[in-house]
Short mmCIF file of C-alpha atoms in Angstrom, two decimals:
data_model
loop_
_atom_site.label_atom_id
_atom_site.label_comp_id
_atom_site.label_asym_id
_atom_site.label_seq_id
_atom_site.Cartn_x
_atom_site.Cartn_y
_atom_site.Cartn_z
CA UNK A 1 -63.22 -4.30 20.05
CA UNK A 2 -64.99 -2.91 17.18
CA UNK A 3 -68.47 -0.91 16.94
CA UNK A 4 -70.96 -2.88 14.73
CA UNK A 5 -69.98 0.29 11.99
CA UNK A 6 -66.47 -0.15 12.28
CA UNK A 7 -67.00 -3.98 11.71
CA UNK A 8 -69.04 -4.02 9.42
CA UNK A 9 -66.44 -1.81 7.26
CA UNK A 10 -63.62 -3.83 8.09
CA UNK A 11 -65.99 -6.80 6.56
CA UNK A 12 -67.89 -5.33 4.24
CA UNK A 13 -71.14 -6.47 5.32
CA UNK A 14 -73.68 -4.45 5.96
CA UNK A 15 -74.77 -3.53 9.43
CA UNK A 16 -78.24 -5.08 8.83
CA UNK A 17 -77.02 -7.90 7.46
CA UNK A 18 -74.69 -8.20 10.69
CA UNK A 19 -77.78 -7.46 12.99
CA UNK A 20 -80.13 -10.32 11.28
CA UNK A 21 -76.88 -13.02 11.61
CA UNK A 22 -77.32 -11.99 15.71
CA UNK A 23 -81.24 -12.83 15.62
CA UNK A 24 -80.48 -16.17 13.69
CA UNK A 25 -77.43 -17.43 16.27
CA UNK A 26 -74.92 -17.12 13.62
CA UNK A 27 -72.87 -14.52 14.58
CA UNK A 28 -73.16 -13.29 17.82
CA UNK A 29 -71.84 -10.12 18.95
CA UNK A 30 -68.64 -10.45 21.53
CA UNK A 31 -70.41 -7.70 23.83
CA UNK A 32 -73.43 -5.60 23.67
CA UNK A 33 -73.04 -2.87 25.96
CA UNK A 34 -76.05 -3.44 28.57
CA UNK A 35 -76.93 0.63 28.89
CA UNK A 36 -76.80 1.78 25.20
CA UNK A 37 -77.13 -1.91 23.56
CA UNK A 38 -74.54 -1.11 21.13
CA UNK A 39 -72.72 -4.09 19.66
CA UNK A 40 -69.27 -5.08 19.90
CA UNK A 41 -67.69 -7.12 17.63
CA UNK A 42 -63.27 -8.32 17.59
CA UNK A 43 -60.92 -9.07 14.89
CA UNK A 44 -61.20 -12.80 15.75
CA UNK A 45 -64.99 -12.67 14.58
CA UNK A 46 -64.09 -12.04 11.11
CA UNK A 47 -62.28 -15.32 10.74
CA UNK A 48 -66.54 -16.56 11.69
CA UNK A 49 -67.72 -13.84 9.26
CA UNK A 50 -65.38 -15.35 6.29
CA UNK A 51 -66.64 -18.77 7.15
CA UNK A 52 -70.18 -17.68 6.92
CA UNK A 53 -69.55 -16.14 3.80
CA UNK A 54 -67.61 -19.29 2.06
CA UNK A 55 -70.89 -21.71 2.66
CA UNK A 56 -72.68 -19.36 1.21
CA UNK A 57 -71.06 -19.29 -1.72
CA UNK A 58 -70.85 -23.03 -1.57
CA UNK A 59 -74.66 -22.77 -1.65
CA UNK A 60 -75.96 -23.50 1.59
CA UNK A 61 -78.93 -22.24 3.52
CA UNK A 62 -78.40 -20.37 6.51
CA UNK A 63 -79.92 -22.92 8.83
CA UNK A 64 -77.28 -25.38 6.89
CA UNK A 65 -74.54 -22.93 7.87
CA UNK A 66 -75.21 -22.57 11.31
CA UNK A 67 -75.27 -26.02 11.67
CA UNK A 68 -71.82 -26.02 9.96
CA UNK A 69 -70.47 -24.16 12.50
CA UNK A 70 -71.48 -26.08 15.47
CA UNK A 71 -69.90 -29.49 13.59
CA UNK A 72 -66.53 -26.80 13.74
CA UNK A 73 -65.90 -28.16 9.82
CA UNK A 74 -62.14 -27.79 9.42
CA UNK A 75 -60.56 -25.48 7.26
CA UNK A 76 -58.83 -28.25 5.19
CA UNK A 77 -62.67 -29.73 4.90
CA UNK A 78 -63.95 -26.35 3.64
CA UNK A 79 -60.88 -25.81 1.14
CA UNK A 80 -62.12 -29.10 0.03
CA UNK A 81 -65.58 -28.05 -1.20
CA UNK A 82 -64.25 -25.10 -2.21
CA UNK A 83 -61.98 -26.81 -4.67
CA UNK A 84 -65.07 -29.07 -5.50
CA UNK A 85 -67.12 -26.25 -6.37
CA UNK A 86 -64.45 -24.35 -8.28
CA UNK A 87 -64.46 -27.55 -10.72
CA UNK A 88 -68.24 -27.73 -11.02
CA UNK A 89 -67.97 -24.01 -11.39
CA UNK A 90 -65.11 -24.43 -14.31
CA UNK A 91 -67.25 -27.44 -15.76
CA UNK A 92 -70.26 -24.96 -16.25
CA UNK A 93 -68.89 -22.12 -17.64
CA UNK A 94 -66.77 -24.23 -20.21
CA UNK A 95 -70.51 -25.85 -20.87
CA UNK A 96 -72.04 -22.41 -21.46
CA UNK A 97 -69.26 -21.33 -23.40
CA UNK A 98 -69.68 -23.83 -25.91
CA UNK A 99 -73.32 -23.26 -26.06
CA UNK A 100 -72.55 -20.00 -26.64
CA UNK A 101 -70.04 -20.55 -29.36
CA UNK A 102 -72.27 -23.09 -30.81
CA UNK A 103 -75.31 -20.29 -31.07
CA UNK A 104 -73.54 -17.83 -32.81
CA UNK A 105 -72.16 -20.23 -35.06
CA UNK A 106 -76.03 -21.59 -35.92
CA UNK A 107 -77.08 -17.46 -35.85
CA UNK A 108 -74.28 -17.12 -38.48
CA UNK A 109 -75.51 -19.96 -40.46
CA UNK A 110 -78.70 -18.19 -40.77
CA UNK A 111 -77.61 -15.07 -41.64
CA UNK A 112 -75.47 -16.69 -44.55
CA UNK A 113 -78.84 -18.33 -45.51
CA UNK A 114 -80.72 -14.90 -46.15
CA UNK A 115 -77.73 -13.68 -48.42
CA UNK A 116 -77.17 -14.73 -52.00
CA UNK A 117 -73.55 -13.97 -52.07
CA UNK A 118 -70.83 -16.18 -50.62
CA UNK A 119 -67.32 -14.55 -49.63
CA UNK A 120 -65.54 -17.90 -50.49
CA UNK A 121 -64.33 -19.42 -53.70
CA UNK A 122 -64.92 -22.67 -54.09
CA UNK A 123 -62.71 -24.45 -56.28
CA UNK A 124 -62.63 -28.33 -58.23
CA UNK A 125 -59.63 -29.95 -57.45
CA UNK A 126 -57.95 -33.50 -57.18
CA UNK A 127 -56.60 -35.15 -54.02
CA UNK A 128 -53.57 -37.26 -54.33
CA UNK A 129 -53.70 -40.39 -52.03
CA UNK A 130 -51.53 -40.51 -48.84
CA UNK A 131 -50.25 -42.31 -46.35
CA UNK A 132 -51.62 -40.90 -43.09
CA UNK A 133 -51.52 -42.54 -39.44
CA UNK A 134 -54.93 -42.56 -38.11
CA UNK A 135 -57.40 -42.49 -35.01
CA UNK A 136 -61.17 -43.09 -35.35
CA UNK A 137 -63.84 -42.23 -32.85
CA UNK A 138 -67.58 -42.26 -32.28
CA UNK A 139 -67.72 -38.86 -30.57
CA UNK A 140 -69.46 -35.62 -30.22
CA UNK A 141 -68.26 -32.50 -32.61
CA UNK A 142 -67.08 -30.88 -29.43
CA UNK A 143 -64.41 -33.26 -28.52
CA UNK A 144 -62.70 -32.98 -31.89
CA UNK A 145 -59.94 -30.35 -30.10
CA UNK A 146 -58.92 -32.82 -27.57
CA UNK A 147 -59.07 -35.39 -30.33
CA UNK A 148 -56.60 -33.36 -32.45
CA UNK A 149 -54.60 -32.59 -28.93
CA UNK A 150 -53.87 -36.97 -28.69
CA UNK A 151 -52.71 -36.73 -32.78
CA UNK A 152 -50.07 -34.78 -32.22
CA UNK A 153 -48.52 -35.93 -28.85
CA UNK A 154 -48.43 -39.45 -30.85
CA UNK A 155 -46.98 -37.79 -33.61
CA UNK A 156 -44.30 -35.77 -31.19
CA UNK A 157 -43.67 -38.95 -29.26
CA UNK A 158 -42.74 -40.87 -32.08
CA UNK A 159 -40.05 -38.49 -33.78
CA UNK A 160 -42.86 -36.01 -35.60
CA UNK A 161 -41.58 -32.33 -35.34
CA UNK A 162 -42.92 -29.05 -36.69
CA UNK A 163 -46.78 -28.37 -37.49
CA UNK A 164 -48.42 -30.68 -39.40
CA UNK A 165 -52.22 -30.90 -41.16
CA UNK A 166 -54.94 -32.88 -39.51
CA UNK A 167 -57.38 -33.99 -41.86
CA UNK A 168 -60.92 -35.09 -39.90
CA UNK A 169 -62.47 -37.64 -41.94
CA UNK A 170 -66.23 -37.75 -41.50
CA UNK A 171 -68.04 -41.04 -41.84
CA UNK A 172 -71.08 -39.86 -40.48
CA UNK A 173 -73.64 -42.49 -38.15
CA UNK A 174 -76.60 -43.08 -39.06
CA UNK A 175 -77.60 -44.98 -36.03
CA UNK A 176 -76.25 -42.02 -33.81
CA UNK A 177 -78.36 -39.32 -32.19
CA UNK A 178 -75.83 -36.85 -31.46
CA UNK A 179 -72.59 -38.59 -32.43
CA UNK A 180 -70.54 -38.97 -35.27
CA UNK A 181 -68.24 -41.47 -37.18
CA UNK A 182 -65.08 -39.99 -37.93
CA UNK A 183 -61.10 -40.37 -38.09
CA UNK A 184 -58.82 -38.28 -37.35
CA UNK A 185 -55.52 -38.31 -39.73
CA UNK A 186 -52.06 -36.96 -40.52
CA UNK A 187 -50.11 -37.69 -43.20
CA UNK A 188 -46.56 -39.20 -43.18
CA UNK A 189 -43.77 -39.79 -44.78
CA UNK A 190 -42.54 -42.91 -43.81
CA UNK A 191 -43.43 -46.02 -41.13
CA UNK A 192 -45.24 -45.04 -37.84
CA UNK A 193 -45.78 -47.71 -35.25
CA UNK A 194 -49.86 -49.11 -34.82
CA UNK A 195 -51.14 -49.00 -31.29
CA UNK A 196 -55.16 -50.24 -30.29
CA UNK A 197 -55.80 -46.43 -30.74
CA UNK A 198 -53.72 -45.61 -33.77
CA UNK A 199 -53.63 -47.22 -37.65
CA UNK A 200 -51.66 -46.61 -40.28
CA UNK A 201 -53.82 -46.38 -43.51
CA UNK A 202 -53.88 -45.28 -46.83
CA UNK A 203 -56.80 -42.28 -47.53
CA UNK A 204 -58.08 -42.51 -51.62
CA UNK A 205 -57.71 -40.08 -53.67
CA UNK A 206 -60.46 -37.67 -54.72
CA UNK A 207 -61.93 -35.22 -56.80
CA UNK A 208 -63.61 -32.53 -54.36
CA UNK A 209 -65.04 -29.06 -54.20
CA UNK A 210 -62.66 -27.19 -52.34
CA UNK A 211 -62.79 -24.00 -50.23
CA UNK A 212 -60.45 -22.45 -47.79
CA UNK A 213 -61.82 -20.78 -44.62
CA UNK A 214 -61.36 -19.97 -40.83
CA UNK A 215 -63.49 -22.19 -38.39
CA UNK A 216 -62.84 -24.44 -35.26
CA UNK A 217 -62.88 -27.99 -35.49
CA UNK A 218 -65.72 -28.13 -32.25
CA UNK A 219 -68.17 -26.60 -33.92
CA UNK A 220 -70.43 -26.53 -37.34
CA UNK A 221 -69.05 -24.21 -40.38
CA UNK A 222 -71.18 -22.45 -42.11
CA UNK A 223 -69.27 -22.78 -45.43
CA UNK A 224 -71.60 -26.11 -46.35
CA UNK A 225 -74.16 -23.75 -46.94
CA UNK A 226 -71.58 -22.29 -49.61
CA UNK A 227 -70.71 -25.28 -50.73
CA UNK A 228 -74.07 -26.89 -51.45
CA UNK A 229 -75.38 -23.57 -53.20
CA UNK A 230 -72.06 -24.10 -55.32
CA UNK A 231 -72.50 -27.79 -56.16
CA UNK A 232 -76.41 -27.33 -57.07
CA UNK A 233 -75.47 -24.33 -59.27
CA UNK A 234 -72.64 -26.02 -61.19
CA UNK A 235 -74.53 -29.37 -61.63
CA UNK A 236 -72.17 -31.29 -59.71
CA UNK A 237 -73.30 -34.57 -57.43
CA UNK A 238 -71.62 -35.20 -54.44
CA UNK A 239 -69.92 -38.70 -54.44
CA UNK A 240 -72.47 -41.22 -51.92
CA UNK A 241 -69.05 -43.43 -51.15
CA UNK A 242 -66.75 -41.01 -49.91
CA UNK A 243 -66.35 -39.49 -46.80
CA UNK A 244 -66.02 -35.49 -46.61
CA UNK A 245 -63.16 -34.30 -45.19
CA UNK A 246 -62.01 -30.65 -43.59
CA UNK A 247 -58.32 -30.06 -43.41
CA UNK A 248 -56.93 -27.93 -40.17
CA UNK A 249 -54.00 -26.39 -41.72
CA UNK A 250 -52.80 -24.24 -39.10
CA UNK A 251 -54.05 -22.18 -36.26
CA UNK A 252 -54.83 -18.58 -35.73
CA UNK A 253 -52.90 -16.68 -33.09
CA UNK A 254 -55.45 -14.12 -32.73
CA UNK A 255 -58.86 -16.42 -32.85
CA UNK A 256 -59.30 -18.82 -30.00
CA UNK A 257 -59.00 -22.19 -31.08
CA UNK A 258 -59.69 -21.33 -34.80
CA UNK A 259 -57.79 -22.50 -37.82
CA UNK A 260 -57.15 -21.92 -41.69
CA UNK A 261 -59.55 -25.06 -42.78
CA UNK A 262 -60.03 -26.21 -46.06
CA UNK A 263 -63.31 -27.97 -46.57
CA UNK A 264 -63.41 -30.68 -49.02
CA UNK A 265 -67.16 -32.64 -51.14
CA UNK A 266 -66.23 -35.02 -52.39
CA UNK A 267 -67.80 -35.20 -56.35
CA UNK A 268 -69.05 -37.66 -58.98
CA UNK A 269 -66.29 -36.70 -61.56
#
């Protein structure tokens, strides 16, 4: 057997801690010697100690815990909330991750808006038509990336190989709070077979004011800020009929989930 010292450095808990899990019935001591009152803890307590320290984690309450133990949950049962509260766990942090992402993109919007300068050049140009296979969605801005992820697998699955551009086509939604109208497209070459997800359209061509930047598809750029500065200086209206588009050309191996993107405003020409 072990001195409450020696335990509580094989465990890593604190002696106090181990003395006030005694007073509440949680852990009790194998043998406290009846002369000096020194407690005794073995080896087979720690397996108790781990278990103790799992529901906590798991967010119970002491009193929850000890009643925990008397039910004698199995280990299978407590691998099982475990697992539950590694996804809620995973689920937050991706949630707070995209916050995070989303307020430094909004702090770097207003730092572009104090500066008179923009680092891009923003160029007129015409856009062909093309053939392009298609996927619209009502959706949030942050589920563009899986929304790009389904494009390609369809593409891959039906013959596609290499990397190709995805074009998201915004249609906006006025009658949305958060959402937005928008396609997702790829051009091609020749036939592609339709599906209830998937269409095979034709996208008009366009004159546009182009620029070429780095962004990710999940969150707001702020190169319109460049882009409307540029229009209103140039005289240039932006075409009411046609949708914007932004053009993922490829991705970045060193920026997580960012891509060479070429923004394109569409213009009364």
């Amino acid at each position: 057997m072990f001195k409450i010292s020696e335990f509580a450095k094989l465990s890593q808990v604190p002696p106090k801690t181990l003395r006030f899990y005694d007073q509440l019935g949680l852990l009790r001591p194998a043998h406290i010697d009846p002369q000096t009152g020194y407690r005794y803890y073995t080896s087979e307590q720690l397996l108790v100690l781990h278990r103790i320290l799992a529901f906590k984690d798991l967010g119970f309450s002491l009193d929850q815990i000890k009643g925990l133990l008397r039910e004698r949950i199995s280990s299978a049962e407590v691998r099982g909330m475990f697992r539950m509260k590694q996804a809620e766990t995973q689920t937050m942090i991706r949630t707070e991750l995209e916050r995070l992402r989303r307020i430094e993109a909004r702090l770097e919007q207003i730092e572009r808006g104090e500066a008179d300068d923009s680092p891009y050049d923003v160029v007129v140009k015409r856009v062909e038509p093309m053939k392009a296979i298609t996927l619209e969605a009502v959706t949030a801005r942050s589920d563009i990336p899986d929304l790009l992820d389904e494009v390609d697998a369809y593409m891959r699955r039906n013959g596609a190989s290499g990397t190709f551009p995805r074009i998201v086509v915004w249609h906006g939604c006025p009658e949305c709070e958060s959402n937005i109208q928008l396609e997702i497209a790829c051009p091609i070459n020749g036939d592609m077979p339709e599906t209830g997800r998937f269409r095979v359209k034709r996208l008009p061509e366009m004159v546009a004011a182009s620029v070429t930047h780095i962004s990710r598809p999940d969150l707001d750029s702020p190169v319109s800020l460049d882009l409307g500065r540029w229009i209103e200086r140039n005289g240039y209206e932006i075409r009411p009929d046609t949708p914007s588009r932004e053009v993922y050309l490829s991705p970045r191996e060193d920026g997580e989930g960012q891509y060479v993107t070429e923004s394109l405003m569409p213009l009364i020409y």
